[in-house]
PDB file of C-alpha atoms in Angstrom:
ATOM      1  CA  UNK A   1     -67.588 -31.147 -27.917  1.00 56.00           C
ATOM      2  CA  UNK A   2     -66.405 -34.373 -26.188  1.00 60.00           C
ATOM      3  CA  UNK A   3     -63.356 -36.159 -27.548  1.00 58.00           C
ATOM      4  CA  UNK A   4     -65.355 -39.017 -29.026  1.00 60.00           C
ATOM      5  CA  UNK A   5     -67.373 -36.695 -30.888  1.00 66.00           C
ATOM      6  CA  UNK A   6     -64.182 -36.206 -33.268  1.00 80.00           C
ATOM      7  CA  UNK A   7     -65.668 -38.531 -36.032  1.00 83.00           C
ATOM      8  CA  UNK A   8     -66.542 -36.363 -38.383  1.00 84.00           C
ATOM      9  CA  UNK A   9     -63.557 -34.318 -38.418  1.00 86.00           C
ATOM     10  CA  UNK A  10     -61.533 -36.934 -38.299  1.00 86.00           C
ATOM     11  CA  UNK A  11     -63.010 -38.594 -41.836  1.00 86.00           C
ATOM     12  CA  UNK A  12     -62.301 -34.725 -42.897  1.00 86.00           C
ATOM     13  CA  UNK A  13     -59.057 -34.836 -41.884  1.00 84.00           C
ATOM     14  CA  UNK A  14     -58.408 -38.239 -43.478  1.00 85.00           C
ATOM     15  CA  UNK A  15     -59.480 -37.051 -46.861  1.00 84.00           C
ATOM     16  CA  UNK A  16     -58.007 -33.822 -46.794  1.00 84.00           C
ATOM     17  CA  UNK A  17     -54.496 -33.813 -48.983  1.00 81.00           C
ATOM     18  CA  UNK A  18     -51.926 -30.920 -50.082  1.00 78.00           C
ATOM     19  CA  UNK A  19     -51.942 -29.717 -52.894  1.00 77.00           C
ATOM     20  CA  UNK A  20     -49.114 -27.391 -52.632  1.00 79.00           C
ATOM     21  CA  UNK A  21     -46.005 -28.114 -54.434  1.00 80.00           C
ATOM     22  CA  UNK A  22     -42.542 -27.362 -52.279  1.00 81.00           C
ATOM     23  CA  UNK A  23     -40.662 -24.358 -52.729  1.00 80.00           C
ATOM     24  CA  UNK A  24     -37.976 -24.385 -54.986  1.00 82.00           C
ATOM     25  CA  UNK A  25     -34.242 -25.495 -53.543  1.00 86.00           C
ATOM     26  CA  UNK A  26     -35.420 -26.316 -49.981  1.00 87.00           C
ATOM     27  CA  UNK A  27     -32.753 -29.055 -49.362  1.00 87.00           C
ATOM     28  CA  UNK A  28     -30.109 -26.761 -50.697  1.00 88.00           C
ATOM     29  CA  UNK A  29     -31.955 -23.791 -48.461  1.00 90.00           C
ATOM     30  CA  UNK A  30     -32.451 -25.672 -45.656  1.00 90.00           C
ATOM     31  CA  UNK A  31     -28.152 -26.998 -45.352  1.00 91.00           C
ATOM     32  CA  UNK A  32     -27.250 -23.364 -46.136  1.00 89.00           C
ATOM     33  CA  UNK A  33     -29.179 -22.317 -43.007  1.00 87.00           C
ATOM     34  CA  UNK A  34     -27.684 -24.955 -41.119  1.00 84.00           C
ATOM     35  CA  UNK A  35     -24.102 -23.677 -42.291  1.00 84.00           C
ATOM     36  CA  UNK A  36     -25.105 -20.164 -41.604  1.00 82.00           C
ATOM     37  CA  UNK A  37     -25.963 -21.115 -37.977  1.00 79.00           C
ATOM     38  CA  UNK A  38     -22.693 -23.043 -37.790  1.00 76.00           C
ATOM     39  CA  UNK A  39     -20.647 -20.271 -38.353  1.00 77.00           C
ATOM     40  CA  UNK A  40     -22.389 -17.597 -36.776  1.00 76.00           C
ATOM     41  CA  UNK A  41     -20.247 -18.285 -33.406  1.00 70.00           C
ATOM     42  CA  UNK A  42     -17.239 -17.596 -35.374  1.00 77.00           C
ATOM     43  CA  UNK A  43     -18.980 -14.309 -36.358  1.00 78.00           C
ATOM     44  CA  UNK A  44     -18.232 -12.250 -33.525  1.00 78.00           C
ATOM     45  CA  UNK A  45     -14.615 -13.310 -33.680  1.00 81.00           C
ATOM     46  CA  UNK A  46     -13.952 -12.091 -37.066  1.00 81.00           C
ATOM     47  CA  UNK A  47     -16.074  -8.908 -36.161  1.00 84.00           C
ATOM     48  CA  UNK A  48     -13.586  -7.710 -33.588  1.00 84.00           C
ATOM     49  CA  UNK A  49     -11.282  -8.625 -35.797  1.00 83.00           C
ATOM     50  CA  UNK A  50     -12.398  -6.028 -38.915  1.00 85.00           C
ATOM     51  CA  UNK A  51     -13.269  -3.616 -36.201  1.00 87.00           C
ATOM     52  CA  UNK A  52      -9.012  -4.224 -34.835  1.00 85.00           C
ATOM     53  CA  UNK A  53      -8.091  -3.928 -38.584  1.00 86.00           C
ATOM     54  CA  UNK A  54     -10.400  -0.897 -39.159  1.00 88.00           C
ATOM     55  CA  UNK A  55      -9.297   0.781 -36.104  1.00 88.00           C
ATOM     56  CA  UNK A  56      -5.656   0.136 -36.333  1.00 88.00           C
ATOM     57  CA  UNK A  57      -5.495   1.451 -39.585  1.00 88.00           C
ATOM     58  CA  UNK A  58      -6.439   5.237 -38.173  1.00 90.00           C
ATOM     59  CA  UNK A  59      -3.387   6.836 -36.930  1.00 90.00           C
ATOM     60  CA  UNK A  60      -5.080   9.072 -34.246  1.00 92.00           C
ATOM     61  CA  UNK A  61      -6.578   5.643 -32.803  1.00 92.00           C
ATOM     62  CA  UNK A  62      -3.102   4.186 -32.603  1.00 93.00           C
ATOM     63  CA  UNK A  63      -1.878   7.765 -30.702  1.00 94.00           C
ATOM     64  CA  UNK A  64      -4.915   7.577 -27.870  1.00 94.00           C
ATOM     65  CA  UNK A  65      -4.191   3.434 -27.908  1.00 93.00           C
ATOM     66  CA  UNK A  66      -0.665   4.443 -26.693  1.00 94.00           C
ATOM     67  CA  UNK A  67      -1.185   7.418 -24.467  1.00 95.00           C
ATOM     68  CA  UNK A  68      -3.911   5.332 -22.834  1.00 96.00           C
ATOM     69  CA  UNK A  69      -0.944   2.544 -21.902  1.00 95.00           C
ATOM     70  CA  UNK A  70       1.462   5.190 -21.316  1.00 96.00           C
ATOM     71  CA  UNK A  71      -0.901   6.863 -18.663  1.00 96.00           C
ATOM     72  CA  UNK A  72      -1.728   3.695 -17.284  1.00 96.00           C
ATOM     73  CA  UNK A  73       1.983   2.916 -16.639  1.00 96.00           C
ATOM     74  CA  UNK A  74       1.962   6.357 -15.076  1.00 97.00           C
ATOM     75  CA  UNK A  75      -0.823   6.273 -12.641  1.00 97.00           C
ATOM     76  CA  UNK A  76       0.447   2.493 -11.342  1.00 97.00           C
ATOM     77  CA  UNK A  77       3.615   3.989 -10.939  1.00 96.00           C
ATOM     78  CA  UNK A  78       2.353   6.858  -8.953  1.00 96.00           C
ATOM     79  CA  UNK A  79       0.247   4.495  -7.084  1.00 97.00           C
ATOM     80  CA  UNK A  80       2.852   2.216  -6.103  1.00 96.00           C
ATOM     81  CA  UNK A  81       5.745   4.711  -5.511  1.00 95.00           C
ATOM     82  CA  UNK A  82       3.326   6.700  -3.315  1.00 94.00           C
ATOM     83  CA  UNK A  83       2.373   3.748  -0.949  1.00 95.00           C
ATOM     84  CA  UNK A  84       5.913   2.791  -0.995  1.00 93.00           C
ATOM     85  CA  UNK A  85       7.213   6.108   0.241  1.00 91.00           C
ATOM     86  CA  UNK A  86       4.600   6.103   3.205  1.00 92.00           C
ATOM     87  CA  UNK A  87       5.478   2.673   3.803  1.00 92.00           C
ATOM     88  CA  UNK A  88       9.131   3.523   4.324  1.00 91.00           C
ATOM     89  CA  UNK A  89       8.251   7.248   6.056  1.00 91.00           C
ATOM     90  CA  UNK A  90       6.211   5.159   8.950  1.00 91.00           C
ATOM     91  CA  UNK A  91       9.660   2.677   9.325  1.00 91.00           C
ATOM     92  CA  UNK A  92      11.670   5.799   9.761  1.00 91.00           C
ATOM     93  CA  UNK A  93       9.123   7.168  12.351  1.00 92.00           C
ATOM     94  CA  UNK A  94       8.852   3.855  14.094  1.00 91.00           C
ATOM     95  CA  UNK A  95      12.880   3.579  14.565  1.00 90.00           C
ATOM     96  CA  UNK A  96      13.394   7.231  15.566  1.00 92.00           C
ATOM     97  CA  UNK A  97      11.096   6.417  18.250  1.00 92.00           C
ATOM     98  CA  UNK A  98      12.776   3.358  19.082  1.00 89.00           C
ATOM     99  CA  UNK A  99      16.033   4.741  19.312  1.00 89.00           C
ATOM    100  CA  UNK A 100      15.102   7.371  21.479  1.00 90.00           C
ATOM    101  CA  UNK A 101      13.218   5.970  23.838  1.00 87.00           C
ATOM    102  CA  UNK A 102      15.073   2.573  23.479  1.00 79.00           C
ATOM    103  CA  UNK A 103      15.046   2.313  27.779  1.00 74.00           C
ATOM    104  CA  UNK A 104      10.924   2.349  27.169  1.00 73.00           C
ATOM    105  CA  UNK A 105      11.417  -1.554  25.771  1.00 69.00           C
ATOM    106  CA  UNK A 106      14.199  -2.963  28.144  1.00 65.00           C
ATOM    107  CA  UNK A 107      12.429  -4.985  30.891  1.00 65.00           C
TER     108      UNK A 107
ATOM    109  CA  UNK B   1      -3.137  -7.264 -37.234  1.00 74.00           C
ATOM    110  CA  UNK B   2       0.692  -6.596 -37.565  1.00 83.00           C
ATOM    111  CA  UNK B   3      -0.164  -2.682 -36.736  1.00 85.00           C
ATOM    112  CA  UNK B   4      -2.612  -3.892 -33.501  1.00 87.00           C
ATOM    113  CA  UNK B   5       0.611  -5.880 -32.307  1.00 89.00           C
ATOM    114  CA  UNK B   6       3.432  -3.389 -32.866  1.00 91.00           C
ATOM    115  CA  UNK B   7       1.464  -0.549 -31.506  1.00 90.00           C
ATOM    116  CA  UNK B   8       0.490  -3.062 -28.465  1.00 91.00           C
ATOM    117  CA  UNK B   9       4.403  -4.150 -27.885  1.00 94.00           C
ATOM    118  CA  UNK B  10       4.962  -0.253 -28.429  1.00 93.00           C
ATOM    119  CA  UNK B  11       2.414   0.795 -25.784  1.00 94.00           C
ATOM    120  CA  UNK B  12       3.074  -1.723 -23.110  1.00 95.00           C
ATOM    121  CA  UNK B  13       7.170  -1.050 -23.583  1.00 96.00           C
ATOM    122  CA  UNK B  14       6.621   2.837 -22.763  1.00 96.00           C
ATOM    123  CA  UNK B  15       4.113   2.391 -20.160  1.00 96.00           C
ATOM    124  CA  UNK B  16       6.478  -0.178 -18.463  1.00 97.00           C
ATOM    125  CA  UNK B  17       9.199   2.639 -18.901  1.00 97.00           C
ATOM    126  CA  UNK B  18       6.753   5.652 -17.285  1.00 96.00           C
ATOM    127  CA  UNK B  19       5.987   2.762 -14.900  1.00 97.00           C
ATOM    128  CA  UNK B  20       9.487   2.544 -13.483  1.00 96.00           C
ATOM    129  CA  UNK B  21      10.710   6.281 -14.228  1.00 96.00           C
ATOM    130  CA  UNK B  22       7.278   7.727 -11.677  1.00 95.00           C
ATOM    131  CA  UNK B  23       8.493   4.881  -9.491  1.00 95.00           C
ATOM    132  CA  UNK B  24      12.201   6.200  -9.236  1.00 94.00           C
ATOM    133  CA  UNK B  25      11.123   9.635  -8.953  1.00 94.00           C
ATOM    134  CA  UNK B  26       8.679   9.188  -6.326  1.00 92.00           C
ATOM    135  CA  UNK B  27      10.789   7.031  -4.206  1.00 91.00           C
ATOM    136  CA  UNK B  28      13.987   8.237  -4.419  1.00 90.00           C
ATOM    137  CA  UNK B  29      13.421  10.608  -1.248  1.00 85.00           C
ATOM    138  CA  UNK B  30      13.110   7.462   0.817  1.00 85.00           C
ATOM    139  CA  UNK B  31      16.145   5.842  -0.942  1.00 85.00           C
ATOM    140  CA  UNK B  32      18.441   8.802   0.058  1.00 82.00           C
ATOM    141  CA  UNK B  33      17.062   8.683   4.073  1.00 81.00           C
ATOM    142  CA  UNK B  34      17.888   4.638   3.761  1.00 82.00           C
ATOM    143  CA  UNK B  35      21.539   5.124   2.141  1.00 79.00           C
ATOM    144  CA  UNK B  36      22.463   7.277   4.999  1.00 80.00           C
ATOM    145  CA  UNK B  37      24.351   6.626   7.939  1.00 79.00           C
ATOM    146  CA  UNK B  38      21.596   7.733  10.418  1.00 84.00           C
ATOM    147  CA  UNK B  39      17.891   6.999   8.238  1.00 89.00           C
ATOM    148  CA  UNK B  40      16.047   8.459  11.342  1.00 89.00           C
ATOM    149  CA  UNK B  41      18.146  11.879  11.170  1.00 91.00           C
ATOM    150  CA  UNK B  42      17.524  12.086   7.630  1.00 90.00           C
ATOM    151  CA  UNK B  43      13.929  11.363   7.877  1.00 91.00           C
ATOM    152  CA  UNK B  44      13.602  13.923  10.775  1.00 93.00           C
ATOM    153  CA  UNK B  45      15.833  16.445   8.442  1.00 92.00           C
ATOM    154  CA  UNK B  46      13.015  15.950   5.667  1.00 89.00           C
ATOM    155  CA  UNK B  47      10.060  15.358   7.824  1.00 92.00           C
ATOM    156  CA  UNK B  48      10.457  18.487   9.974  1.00 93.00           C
ATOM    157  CA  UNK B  49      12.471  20.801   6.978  1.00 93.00           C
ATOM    158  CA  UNK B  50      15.655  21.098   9.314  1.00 94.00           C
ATOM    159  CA  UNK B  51      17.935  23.618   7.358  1.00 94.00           C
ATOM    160  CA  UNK B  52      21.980  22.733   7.624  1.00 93.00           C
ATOM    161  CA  UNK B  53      22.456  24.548  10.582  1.00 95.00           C
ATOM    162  CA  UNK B  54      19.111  22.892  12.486  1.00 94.00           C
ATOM    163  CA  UNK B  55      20.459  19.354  10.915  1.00 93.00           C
ATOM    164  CA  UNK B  56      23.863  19.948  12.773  1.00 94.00           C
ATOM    165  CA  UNK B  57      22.723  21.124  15.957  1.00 95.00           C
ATOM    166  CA  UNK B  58      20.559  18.245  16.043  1.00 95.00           C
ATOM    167  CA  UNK B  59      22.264  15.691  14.712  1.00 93.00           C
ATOM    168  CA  UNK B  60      25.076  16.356  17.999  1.00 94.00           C
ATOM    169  CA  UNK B  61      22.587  16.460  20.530  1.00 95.00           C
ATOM    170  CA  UNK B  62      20.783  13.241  19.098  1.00 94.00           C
ATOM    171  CA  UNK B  63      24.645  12.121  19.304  1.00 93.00           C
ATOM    172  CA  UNK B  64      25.208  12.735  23.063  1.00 93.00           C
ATOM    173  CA  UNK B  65      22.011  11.682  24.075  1.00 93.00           C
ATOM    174  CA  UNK B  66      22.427   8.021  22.434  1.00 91.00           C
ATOM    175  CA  UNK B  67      26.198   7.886  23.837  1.00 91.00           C
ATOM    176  CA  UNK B  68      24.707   8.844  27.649  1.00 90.00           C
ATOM    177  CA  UNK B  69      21.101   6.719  27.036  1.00 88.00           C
ATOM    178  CA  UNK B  70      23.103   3.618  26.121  1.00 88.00           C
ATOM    179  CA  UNK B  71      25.534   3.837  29.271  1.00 89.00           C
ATOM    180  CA  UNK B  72      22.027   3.870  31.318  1.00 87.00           C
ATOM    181  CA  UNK B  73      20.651   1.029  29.345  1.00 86.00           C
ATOM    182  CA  UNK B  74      23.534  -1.208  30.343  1.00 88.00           C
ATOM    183  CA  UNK B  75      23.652  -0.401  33.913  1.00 89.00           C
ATOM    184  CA  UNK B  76      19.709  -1.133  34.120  1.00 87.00           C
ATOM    185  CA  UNK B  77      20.594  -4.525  32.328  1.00 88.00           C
ATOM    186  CA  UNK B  78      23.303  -5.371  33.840  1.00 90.00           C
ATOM    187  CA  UNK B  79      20.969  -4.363  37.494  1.00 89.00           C
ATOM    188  CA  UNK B  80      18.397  -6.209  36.361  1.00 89.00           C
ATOM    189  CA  UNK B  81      20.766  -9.445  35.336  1.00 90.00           C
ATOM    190  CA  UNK B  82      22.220  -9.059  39.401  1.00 89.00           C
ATOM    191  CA  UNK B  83      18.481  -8.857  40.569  1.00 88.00           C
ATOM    192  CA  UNK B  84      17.542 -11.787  38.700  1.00 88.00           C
ATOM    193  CA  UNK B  85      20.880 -13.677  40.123  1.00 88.00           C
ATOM    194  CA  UNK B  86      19.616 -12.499  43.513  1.00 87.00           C
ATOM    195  CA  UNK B  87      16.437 -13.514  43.241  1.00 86.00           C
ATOM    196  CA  UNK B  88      16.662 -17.145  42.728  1.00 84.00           C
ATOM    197  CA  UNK B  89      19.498 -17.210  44.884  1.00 84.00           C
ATOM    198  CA  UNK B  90      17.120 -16.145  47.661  1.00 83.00           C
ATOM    199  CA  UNK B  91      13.466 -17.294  46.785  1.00 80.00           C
ATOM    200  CA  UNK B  92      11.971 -13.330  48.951  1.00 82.00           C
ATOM    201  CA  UNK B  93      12.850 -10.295  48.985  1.00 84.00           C
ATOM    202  CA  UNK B  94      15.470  -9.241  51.001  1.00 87.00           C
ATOM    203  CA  UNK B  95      16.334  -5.604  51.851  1.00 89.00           C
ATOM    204  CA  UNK B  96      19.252  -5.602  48.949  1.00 87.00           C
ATOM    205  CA  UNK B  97      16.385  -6.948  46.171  1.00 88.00           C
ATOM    206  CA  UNK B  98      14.297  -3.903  47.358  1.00 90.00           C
ATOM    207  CA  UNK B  99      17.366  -1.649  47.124  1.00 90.00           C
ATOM    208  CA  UNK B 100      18.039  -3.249  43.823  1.00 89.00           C
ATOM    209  CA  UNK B 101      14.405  -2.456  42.324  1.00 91.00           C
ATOM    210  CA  UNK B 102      14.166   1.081  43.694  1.00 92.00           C
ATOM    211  CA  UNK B 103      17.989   1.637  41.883  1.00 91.00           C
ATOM    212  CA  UNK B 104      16.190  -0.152  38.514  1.00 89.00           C
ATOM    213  CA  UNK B 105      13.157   2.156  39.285  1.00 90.00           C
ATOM    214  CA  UNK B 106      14.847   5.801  39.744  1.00 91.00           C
ATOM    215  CA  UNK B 107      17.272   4.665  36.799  1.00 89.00           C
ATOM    216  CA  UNK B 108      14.351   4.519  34.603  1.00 88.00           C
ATOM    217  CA  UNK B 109      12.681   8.088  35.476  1.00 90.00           C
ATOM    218  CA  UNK B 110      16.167   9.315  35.188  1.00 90.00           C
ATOM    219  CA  UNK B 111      16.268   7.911  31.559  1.00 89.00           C
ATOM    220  CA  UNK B 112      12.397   8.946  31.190  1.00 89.00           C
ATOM    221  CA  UNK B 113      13.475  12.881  32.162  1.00 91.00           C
ATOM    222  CA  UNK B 114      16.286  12.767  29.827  1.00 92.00           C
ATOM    223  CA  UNK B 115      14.620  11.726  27.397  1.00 92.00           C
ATOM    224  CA  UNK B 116      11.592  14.635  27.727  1.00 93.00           C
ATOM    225  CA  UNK B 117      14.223  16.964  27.905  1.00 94.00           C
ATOM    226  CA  UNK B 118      15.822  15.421  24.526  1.00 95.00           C
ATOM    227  CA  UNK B 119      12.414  16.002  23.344  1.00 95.00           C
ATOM    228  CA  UNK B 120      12.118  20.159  24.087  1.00 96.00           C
ATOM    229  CA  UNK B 121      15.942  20.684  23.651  1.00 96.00           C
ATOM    230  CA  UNK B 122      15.553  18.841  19.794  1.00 96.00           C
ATOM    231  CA  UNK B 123      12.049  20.644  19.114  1.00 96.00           C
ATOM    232  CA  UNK B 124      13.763  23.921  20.528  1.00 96.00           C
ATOM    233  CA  UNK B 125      16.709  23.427  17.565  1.00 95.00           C
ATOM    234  CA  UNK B 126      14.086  23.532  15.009  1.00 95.00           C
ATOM    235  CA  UNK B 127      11.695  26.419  13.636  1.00 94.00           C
ATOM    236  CA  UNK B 128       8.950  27.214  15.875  1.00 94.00           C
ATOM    237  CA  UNK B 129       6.184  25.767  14.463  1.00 95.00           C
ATOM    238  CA  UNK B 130       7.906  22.601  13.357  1.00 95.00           C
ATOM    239  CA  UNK B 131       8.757  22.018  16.856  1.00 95.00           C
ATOM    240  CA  UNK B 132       5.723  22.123  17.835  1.00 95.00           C
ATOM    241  CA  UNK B 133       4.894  20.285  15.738  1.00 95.00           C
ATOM    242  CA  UNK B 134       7.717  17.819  16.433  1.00 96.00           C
ATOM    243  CA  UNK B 135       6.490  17.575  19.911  1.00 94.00           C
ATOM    244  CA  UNK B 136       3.379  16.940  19.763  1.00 93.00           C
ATOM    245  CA  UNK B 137       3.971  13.579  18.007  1.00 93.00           C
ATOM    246  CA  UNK B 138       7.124  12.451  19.766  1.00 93.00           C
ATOM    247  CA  UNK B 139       4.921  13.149  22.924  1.00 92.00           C
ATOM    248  CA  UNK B 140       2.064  11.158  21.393  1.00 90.00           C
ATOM    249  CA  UNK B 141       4.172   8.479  20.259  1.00 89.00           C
ATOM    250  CA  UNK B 142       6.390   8.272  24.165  1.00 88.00           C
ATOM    251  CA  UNK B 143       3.216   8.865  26.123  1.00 83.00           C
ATOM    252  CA  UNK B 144      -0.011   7.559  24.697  1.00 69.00           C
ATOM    253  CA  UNK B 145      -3.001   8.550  26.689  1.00 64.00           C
ATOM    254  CA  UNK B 146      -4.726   5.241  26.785  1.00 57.00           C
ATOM    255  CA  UNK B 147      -2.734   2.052  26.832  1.00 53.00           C
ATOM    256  CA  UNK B 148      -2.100   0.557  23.655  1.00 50.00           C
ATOM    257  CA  UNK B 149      -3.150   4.032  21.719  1.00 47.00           C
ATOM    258  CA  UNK B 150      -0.815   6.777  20.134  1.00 47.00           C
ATOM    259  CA  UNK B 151      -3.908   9.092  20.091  1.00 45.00           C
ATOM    260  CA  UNK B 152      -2.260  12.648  21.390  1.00 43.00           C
ATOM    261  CA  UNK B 153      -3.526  13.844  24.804  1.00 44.00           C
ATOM    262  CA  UNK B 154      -5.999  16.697  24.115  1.00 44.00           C
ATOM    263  CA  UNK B 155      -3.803  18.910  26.377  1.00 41.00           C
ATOM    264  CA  UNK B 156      -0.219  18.132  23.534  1.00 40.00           C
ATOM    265  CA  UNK B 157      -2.035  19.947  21.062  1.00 39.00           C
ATOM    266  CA  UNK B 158      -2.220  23.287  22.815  1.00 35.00           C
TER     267      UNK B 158
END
């Protein structure tokens, strides 16, 4: 079938109507979508915040909340205390040796 | 919401408190070694477990070997300070500049064999195997095998 070939079909088209009759409350259905859509991106927000609510409201999810600060705190401190100490240690080193052998840096 | 934030403010308050308190605790060796009057004794004391008596014995021979190493240092400054005078003065070497350098040169093995002998007489003071220990890293650290290198000489660690 060539495109000017379409003559028939087109007369078809050009008498064919619809019949059917809208559905019921489409303008109303239609903005409620639209609203739906809108606040969908606020959705996620105010699911973490029932899941907070929900969450906070257990006391044994409060208790692991807190230990699991409280053991963070501890680790960092470890951390950082450790390097410190080494840091300091390898000073000490250094200046023993450079009290000793203090004639090893005169000219 | 109000039970999220108070347990939050509760939370970050303690771990800021177990925060500082490991800090303290795992520092605080290192804080006593600064506060004293000689760090380097105290980290020897801690690195090396001197007892009292080790400490003591140590502590006077580090004491007379810093009172006769700094009577060397000045006479090798105050040689080198003459040999510089000389020097310029001149523009060559005369016979005193070489006797000047070879007094500058035999100063410094004398403070090099003092200082090896500070070495065994310190790692002698402490329990065997701690000054062994001992000397095998003061040696690494006063006589690196390759220049620029505190790797220990293979022969140290036997």
């Amino acid at each position: 079938m060539k495109p000017g070939d379409d003559k028939d079909l087109h007369a078809v088209f050009s008498r064919w109507k619809v019949d059917l009759p809208l559905p019921p409350n489409l303008r109303e259905n239609v903005w409620r979508r639209v609203a739906e859509v809108e606040s969908s991106r606020w959705a996620f927000l105010d699911l973490g915040r029932t899941w907070l609510g929900m969450a906070f409201s257990r006391r044994s999810f409060i208790v692991s909340y807190v230990s699991g600060l409280v053991m963070l705190g501890l680790l960092a401190g470890l951390w950082h205390g450790r390097s410190q100490q080494r840091q300091v240690q390898t000073l000490l080193a250094e200046r023993y040796i450079q009290t000793v052998a203090s004639h090893q840096r005169l000219p | 919401m109000k039970r999220a934030l108070i347990a939050s403010i509760l939370g970050v308050a303690l771990a800021v408190a177990a925060y500082a308190g490991v800090f303290y605790t795992t520092t605080a060796p290192s804080r006593s070694e600064l506060c004293c009057a000689t760090p380097e004794l105290a980290w020897l004391t801690n690195e090396f477990k001197l007892n009292d008596a080790q400490f003591a014995r140590i502590s006077t021979l580090h004491g007379a070997y810093l009172a006769k190493t700094k009577l060397r240092c000045q006479k090798m400054m105050s040689l080198n300070a003459s040999l510089r005078a000389s020097m310029g003065k001149t523009g060559e070497i005369t016979p005193e500049i070489e006797k000047g350098m070879n007094e500058i040169a035999q100063l410094r093995a004398d403070c090099q064999q003092e200082m090896f002998r500070h070495f065994m007489e310190v790692s002698h003071a402490m329990a065997p195997e701690e000054g062994r220990r001992y000397l095998t890293w003061v040696l690494g650290q006063t006589l690196p095998c390759q220049s620029g290198s505190n790797s220990v000489c293979p022969l140290m660690t036997h």
